[in-house]
CSV table of C-alpha atoms in Angstrom, one decimal:
chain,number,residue,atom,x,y,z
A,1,UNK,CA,-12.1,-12.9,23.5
A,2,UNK,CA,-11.4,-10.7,20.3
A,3,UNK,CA,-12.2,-13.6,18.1
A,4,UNK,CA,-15.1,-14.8,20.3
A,5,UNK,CA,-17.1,-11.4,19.9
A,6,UNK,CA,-16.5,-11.3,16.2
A,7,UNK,CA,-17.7,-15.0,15.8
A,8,UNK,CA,-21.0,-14.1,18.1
A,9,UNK,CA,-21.8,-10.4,15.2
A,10,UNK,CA,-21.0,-13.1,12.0
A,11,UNK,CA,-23.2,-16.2,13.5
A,12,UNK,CA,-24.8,-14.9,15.8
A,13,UNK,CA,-23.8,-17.2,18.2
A,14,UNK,CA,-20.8,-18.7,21.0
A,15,UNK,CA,-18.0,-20.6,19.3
A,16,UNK,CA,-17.8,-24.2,21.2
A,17,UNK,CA,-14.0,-24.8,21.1
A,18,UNK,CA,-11.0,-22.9,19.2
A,19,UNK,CA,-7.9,-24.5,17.5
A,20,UNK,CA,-4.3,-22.6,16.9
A,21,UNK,CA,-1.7,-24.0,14.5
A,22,UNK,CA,1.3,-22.2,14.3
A,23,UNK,CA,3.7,-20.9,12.1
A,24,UNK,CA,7.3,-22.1,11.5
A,25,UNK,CA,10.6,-20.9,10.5
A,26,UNK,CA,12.8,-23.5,9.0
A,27,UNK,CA,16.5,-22.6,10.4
A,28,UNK,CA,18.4,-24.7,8.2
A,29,UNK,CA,17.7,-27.6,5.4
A,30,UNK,CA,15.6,-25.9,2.9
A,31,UNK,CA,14.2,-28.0,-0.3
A,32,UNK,CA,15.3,-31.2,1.2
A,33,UNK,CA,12.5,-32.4,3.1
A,34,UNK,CA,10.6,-33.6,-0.4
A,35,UNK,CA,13.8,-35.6,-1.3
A,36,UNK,CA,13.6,-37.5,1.6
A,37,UNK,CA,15.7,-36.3,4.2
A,38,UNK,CA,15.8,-34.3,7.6
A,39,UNK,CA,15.0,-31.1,8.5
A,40,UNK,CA,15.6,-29.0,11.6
A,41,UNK,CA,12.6,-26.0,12.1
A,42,UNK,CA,11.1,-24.2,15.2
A,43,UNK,CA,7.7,-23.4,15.5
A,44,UNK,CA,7.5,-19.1,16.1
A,45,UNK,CA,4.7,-17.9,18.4
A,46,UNK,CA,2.6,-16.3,15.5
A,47,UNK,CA,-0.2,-18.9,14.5
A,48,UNK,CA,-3.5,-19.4,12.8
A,49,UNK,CA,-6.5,-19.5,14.8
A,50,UNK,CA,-9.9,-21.0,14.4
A,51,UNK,CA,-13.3,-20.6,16.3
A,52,UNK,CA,-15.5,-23.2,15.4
A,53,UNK,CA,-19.5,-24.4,16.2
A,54,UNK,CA,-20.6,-27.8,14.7
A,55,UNK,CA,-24.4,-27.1,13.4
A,56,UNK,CA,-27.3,-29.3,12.5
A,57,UNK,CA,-27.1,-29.1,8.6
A,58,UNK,CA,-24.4,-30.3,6.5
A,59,UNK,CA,-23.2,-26.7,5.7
A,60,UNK,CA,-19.9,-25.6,6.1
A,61,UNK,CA,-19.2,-21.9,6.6
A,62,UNK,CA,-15.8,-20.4,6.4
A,63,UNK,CA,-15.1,-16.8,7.3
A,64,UNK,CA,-12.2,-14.7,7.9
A,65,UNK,CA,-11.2,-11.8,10.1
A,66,UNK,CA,-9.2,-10.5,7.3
A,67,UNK,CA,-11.5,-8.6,4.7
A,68,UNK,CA,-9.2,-9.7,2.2
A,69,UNK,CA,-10.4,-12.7,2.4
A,70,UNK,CA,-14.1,-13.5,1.5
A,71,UNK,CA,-16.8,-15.8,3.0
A,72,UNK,CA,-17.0,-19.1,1.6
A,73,UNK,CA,-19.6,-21.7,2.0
A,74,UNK,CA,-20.2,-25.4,0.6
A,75,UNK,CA,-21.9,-28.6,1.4
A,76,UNK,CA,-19.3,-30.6,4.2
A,77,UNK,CA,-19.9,-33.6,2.1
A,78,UNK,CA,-19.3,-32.4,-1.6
A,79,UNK,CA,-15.8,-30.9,-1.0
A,80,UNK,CA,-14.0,-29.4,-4.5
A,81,UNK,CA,-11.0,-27.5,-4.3
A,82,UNK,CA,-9.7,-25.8,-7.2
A,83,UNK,CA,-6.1,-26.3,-8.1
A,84,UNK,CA,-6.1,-23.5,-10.4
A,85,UNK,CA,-6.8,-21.0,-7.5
A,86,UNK,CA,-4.7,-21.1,-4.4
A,87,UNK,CA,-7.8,-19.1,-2.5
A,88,UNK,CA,-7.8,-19.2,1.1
A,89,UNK,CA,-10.7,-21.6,2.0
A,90,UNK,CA,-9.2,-24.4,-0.3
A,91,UNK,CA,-6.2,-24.7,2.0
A,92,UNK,CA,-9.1,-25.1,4.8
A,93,UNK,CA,-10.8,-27.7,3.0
A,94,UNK,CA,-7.2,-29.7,2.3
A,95,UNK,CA,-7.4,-30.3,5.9
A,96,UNK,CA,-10.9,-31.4,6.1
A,97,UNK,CA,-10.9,-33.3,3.2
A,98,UNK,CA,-8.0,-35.2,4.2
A,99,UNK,CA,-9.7,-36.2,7.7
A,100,UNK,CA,-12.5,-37.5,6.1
A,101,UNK,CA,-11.0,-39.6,3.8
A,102,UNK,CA,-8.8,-41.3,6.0
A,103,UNK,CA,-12.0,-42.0,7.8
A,104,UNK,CA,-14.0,-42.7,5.0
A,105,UNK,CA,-16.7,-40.5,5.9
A,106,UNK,CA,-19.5,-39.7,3.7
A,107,UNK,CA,-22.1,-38.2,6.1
A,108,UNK,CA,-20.7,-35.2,7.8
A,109,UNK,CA,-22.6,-32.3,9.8
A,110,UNK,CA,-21.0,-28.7,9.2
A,111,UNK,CA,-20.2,-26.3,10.9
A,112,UNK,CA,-19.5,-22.6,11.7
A,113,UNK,CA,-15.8,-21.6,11.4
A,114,UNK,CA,-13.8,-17.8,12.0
A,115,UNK,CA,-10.1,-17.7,11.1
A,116,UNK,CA,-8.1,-15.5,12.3
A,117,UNK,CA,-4.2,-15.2,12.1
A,118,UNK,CA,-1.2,-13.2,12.4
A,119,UNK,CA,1.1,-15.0,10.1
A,120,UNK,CA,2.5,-13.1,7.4
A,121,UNK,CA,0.8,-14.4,4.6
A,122,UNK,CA,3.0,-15.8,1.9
A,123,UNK,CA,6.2,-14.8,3.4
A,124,UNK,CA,7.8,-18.5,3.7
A,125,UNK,CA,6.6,-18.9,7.4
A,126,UNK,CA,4.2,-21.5,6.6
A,127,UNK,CA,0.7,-19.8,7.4
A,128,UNK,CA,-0.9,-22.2,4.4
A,129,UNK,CA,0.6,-25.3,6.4
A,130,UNK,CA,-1.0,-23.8,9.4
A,131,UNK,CA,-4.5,-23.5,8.1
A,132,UNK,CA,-4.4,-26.7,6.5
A,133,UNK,CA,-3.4,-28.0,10.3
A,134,UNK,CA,-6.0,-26.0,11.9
A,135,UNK,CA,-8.4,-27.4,10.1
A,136,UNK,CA,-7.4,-30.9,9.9
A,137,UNK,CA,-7.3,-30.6,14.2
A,138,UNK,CA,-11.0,-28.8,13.7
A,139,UNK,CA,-12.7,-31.9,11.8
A,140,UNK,CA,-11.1,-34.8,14.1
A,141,UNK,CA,-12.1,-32.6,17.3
A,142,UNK,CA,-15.6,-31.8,15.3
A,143,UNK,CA,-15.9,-35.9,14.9
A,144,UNK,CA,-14.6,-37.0,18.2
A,145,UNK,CA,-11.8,-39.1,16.6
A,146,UNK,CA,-8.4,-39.4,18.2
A,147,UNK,CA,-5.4,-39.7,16.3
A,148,UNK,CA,-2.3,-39.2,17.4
A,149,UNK,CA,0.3,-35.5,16.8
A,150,UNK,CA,2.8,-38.0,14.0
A,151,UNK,CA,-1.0,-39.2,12.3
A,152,UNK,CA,-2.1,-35.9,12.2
A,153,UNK,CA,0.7,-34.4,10.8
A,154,UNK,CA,1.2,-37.3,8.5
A,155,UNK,CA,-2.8,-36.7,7.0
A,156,UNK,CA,-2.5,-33.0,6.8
A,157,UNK,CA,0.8,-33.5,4.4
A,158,UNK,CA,-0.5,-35.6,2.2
A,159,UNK,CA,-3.9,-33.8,2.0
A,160,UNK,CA,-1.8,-29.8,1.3
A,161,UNK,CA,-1.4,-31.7,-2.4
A,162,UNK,CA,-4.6,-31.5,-3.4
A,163,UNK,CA,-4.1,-27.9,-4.0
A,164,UNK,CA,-1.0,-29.1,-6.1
A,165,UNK,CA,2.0,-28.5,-3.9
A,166,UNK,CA,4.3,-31.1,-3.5
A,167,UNK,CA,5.4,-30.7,-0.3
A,168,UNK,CA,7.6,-32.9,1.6
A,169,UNK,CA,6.1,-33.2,5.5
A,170,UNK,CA,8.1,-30.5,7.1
A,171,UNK,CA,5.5,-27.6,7.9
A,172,UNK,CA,2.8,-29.7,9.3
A,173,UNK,CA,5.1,-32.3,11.4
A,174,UNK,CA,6.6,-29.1,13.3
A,175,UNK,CA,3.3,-27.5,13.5
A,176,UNK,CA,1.6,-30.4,15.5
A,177,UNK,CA,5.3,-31.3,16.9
A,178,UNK,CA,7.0,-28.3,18.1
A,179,UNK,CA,7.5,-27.6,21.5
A,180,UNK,CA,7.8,-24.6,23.5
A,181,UNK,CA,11.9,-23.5,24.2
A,182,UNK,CA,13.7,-25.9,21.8
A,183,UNK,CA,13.6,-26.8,17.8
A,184,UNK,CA,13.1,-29.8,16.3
A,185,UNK,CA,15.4,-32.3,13.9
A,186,UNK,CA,12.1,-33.5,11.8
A,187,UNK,CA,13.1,-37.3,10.1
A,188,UNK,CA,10.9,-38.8,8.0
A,189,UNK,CA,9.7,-42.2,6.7
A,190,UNK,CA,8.7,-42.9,9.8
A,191,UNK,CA,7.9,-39.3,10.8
A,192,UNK,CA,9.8,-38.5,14.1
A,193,UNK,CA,11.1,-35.3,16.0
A,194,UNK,CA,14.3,-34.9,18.3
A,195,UNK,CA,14.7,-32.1,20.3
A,196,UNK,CA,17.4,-29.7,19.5
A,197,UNK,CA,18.4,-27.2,22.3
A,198,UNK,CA,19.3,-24.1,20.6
A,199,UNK,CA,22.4,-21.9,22.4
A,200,UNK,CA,21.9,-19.4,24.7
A,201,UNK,CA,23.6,-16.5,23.8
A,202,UNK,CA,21.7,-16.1,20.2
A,203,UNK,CA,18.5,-15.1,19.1
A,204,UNK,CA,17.3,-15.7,15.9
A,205,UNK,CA,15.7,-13.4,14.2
A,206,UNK,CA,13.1,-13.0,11.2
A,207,UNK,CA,13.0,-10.5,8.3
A,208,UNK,CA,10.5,-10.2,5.5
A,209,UNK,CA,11.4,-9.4,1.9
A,210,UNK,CA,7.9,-8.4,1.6
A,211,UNK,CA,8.4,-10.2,-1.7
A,212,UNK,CA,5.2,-12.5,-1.9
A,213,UNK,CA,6.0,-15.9,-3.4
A,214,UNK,CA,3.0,-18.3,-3.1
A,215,UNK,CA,3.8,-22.2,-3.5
A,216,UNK,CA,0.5,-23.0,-5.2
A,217,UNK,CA,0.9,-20.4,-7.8
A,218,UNK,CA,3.8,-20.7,-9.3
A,219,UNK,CA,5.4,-23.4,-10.9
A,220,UNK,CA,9.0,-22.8,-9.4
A,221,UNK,CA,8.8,-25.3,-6.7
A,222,UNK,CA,6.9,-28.3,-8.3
A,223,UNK,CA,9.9,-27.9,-11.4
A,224,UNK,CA,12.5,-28.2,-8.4
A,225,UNK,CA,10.7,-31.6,-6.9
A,226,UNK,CA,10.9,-32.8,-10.3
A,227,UNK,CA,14.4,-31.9,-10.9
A,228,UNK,CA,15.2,-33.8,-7.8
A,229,UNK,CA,13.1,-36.8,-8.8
A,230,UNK,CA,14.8,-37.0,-12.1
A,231,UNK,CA,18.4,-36.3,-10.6
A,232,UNK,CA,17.3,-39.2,-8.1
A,233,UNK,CA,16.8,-41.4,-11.6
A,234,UNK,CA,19.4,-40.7,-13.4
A,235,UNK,CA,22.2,-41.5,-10.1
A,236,UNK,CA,20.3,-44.3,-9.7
A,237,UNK,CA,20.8,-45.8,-13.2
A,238,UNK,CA,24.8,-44.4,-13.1
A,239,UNK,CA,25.0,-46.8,-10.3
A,240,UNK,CA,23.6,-49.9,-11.6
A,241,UNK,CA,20.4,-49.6,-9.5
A,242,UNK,CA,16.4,-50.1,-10.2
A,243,UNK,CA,15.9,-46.5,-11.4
A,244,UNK,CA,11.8,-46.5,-12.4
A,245,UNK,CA,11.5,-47.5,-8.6
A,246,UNK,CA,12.9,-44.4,-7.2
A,247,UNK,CA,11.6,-40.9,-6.4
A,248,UNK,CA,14.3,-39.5,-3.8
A,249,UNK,CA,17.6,-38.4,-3.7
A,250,UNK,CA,17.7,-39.8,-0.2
A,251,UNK,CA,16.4,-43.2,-1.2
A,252,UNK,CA,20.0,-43.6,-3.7
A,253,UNK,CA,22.2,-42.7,-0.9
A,254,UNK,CA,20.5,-45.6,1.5
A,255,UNK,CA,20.2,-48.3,-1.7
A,256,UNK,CA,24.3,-47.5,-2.0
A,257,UNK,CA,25.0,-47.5,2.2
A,258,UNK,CA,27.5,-44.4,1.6
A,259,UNK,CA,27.6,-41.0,3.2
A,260,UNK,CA,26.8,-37.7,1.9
A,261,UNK,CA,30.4,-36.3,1.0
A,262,UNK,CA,30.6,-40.0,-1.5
A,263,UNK,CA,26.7,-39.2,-3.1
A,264,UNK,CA,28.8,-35.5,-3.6
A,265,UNK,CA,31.2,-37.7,-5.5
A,266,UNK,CA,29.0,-39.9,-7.3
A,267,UNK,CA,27.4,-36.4,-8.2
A,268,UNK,CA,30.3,-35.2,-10.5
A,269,UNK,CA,31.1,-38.3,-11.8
A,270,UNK,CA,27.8,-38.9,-13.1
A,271,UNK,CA,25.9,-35.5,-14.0
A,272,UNK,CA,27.2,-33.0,-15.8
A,273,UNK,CA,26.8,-28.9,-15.2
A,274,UNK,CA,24.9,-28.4,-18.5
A,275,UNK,CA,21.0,-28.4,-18.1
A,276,UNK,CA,19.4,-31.5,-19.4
A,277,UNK,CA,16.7,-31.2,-22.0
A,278,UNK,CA,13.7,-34.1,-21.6
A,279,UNK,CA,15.1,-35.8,-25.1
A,280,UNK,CA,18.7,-36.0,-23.0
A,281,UNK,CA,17.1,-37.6,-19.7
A,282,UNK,CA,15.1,-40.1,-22.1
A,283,UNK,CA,18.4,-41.0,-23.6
A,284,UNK,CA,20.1,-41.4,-20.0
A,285,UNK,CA,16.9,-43.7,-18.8
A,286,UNK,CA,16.6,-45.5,-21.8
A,287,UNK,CA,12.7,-44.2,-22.2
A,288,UNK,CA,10.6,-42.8,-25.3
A,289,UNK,CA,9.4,-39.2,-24.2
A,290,UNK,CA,6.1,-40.5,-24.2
A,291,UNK,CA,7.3,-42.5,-21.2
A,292,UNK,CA,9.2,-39.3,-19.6
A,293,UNK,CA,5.9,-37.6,-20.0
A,294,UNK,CA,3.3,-40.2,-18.3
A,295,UNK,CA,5.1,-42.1,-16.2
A,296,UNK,CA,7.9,-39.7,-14.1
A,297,UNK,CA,6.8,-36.0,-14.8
A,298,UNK,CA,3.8,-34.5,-13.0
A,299,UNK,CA,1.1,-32.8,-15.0
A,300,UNK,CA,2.2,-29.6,-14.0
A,301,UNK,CA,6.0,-30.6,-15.2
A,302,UNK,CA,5.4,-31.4,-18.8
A,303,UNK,CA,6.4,-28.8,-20.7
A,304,UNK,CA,9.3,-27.7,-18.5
A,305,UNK,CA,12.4,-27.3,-21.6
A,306,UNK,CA,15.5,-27.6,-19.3
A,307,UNK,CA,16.5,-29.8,-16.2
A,308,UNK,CA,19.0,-28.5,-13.9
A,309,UNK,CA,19.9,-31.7,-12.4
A,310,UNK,CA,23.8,-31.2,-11.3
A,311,UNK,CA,23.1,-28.1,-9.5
A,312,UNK,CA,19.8,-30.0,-7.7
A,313,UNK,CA,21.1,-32.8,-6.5
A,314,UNK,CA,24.3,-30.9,-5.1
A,315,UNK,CA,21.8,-28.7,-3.2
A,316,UNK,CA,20.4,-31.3,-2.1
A,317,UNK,CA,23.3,-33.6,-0.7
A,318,UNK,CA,25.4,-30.7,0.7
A,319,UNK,CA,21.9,-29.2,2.7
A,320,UNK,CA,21.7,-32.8,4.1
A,321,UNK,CA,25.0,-33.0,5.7
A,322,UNK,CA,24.8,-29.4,6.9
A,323,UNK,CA,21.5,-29.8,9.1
A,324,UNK,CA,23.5,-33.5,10.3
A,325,UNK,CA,26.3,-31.0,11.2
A,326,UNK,CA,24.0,-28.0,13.1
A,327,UNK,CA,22.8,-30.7,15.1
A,328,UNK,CA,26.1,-32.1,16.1
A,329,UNK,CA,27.4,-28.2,17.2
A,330,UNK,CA,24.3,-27.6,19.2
A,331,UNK,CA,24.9,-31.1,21.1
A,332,UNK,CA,28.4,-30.5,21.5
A,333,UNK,CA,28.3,-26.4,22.2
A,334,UNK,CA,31.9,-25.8,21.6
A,335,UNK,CA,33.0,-22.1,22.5
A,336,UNK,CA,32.7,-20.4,19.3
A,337,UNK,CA,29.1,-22.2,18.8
A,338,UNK,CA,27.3,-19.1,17.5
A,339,UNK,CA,30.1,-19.2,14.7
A,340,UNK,CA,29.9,-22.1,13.6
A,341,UNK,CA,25.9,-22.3,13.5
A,342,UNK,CA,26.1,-19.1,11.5
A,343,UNK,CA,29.2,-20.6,9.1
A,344,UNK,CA,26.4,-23.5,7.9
A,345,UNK,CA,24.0,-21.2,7.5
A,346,UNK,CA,25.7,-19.1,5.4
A,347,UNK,CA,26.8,-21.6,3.1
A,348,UNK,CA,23.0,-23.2,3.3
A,349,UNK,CA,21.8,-19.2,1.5
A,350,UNK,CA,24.7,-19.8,-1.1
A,351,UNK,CA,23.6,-23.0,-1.7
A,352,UNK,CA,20.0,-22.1,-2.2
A,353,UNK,CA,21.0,-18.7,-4.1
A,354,UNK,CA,23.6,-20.9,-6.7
A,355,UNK,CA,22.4,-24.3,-7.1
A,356,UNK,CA,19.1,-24.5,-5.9
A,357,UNK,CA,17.9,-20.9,-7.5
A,358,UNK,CA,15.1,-20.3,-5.3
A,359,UNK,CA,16.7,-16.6,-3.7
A,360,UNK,CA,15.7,-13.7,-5.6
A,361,UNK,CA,17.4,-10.2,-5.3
A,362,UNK,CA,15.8,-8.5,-2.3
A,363,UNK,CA,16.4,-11.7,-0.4
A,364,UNK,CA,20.0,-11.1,-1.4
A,365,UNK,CA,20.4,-7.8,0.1
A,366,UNK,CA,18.4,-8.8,2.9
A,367,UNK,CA,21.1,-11.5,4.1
A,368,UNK,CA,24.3,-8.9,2.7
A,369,UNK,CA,22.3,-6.3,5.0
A,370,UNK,CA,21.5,-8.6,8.0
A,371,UNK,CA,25.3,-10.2,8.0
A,372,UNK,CA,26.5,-6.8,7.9
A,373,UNK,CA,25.2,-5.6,10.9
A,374,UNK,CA,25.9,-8.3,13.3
A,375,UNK,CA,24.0,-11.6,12.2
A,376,UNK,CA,26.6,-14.8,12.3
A,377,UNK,CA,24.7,-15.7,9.6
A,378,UNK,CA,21.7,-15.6,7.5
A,379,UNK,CA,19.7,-17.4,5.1
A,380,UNK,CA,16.7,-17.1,3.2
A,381,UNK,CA,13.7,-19.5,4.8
A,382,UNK,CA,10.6,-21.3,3.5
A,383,UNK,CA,10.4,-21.9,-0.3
A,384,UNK,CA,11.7,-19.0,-1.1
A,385,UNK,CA,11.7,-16.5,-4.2
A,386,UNK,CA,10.5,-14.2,-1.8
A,387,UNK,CA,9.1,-14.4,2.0
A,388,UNK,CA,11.9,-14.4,4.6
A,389,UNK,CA,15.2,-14.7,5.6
A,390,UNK,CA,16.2,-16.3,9.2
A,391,UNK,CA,19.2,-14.8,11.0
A,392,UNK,CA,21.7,-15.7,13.8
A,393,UNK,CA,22.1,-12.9,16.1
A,394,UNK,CA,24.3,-13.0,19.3
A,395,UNK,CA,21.6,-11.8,21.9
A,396,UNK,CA,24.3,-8.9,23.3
A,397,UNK,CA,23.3,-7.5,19.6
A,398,UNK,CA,20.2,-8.0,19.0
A,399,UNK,CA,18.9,-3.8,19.5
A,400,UNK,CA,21.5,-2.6,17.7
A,401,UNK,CA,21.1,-5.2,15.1
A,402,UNK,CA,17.2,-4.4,14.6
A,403,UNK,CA,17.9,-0.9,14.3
A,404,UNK,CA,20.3,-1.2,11.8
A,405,UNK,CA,18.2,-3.7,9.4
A,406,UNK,CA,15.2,-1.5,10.2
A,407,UNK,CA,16.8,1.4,8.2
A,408,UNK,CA,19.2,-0.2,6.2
A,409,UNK,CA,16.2,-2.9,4.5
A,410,UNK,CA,12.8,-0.8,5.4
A,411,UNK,CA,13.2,3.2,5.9
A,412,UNK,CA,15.3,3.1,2.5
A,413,UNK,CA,12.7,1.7,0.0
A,414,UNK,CA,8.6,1.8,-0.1
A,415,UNK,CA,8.3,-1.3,1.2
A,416,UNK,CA,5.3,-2.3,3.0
A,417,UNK,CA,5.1,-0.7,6.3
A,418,UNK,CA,1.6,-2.0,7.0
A,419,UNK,CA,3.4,-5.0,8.2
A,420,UNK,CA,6.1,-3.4,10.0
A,421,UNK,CA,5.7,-4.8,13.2
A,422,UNK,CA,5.5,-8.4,11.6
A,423,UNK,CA,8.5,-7.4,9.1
A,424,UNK,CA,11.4,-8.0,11.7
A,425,UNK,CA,11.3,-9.7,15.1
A,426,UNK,CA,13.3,-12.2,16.8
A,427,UNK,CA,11.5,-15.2,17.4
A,428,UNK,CA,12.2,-18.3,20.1
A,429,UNK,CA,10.8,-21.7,19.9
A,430,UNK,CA,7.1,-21.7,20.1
A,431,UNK,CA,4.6,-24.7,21.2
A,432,UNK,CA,2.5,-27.2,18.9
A,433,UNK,CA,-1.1,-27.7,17.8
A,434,UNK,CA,-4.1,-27.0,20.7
A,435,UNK,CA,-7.3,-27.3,20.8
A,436,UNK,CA,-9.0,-25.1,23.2
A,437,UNK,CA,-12.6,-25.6,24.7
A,438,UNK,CA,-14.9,-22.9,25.6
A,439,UNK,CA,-15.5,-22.7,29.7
């Protein structure tokens, strides 16, 4: 009703139907979707929302509820979004832009849109993905197209890189995927989700950094998809195979047929700790750097100095097996479940603080903080280098727990307060992708 009134005093007019996306905390397998393999997230209950009016002209108008962010219009059919700015409306047009391509459409009407949202923005909970979902599910509902939730999801992934992120598929297939009470085991290549009931006596619960990282902006996590893609190369030439062929770690482990703890093996036999420099990986492949340069490394890989391939691939393999393993305890729901759950995720934060790099202190003391007052364990979620950490929490704990972080992580420093209420919460499985229609 909120956003309704707001959308009447912008265009003067009654929205025709509203979509919500939501957000999504990724509970274990961080960095590995992009490499091929599975993931296992939960949609939360915060979500983007967008009221939208088709019009006449071929005008597209994007506004926000957010004064932050500011109005944007364009022509529907003459969509350019700037790499070089990760502004709101692009991640908006990513979604529209990918619909109509996959339709081939040239000849679009506009339309009217309001956003409006309550995911923290850049805090590793996926409110980009969201948008971009939001407003892929606008345009097909806009068109009167059908596509299927695994089509959708598929589009709106591939579409998120034109603003330069190379994403892997997780965020959008849980955002038109999830549903309500249970989290998802996310596979890919095909693109399918397996419900993954959670225990009962544990809450999980969210804490922001309130360390912004944005994906777009930095080059952190487009250096760690190429690290993996180069890791990927260089096993696959160790091992005799087709290397120039091969872009995923996942893809040498099912060429081979052996398990994760043997691509662990195959790991130390064949990398080495020492960062690789681009002249080293050219000597490994047998390539000029020339050929390094055009043909494997993205544009905005080029002049990276130093490869970190050893730790990467590690990262990589071990994060694999331990989603394969929280499945496994949640179907089996020994005794000591909550244990155990917590043991993997501890070891996942490690991982991504040692090997993969992608903590940064505050996330640190968040976890120390967060496991020292009664989580089972805790890990930092989403990209990372900032945004949020995701804790286990046996629910007989939970008040005491969120006092204690509260003053412990917030009261002690200057951090942002404005968010307080969206800082820490617990958080259960929330529902997918809808499209509502005005009455």
């Amino acid at each position: 009703m909120k956003l309704k009134e707001m959308f009447n005093s912008k265009f003067g007019s009654i929205p025709k139907f509203y979509v919500r996306a939501p957000g999504r905390v990724n509970i274990i397998g961080e960095h590995i979707d992009y490499c091929g393999y599975s993931v296992l997230p939960m949609a939360v209950e915060q979500d983007m929302l967008i009221a939208v009016e088709p019009v006449e002209t071929q005008t597209l108008q994007l506004a926000n509820t957010n004064p932050l962010y500011p109005d944007f219009s364009t022509n529907a059919n003459n969509i350019q979004i700037d790499k070089t700015k990760p502004l709101w409306h692009n991640y908006f047009l990513c979604g529209f832009k990918g619909i109509q391509e996959h339709f081939g459409l040239s000849n679009l009407t506009g339309m009217n849109c309001l956003v409006d949202g309550n995911i923290p923005p850049s805090s590793g909970l996926s409110s980009s993905s969201a948008l971009v979902c939001c407003a892929g599910l606008v345009t097909v509902t806009v068109l009167g197209m059908n596509l299927s939730k695994v089509e959708l999801a598929e589009i709106c992934a591939k579409s998120e890189r034109y603003i330069g992120t190379e994403g892997g598929g997780m965020d959008q297939s849980i955002s038109f995927l999830a549903e309500e009470g249970t989290a998802k085991l996310i596979e890919f290549s095909p693109l399918r989700a397996t419900d993954v009931k959670l225990p009962s006596g544990a809450v999980f619960v969210i804490a922001n950094s309130c360390v912004e990282m944005n994906k777009a902006a930095t080059s952190h996590f487009n250096i760690r998809v190429m690290e993996c893609r180069l890791a990927a190369k260089l096993l696959a030439k160790y091992k005799g195979l087709q290397w120039d062929k091969i872009l995923r770690l996942e893809e040498v482990q099912a060429k081979l047929g052996v398990s994760l703890e043997e691509m662990l093996g195959i790991v130390e036999d064949a990398l080495h700790p020492e960062p690789y420099s681009p002249e080293e990986v050219c000597r490994c492949l047998v390539i000029s750097l020339q050929e390094l340069r055009t043909q494997v490394l993205s544009p905005n890989t080029q002049d990276v100095l130093i490869f970190k391939l050893y730790q990467r691939a590690k990262h990589v393999y071990s994060e694999a097996a331990r989603v394969l393993q929280f499945k496994k305890i949640c179907e089996e729901a020994p005794d000591n479940t909550v244990q155990l759950l917590g043991d993997l995720m501890n070891q996942s934060h490690v991982s991504c603080r040692d090997m993969y790099e992608c903590s940064c202190p505050e996330l640190d003391q968040l976890v120390d903080i967060c496991q020292k007052f009664g989580a089972q364990g805790s890990r930092l979620t989403g990209a990372g280098w900032g945004g949020c950490t995701v804790s286990i929490v046996p629910a007989d704990k939970l008040s005491s727990f969120l006092a204690k972080v509260h003053e412990a992580y917030y009261q002690r420093s200057d951090r942002n307060l404005t968010f307080e209420k969206q800082s820490l919460f617990a958080t259960k499985p929330g529902g997918g992708a809808l499209v509502f229609l005005e009455a």
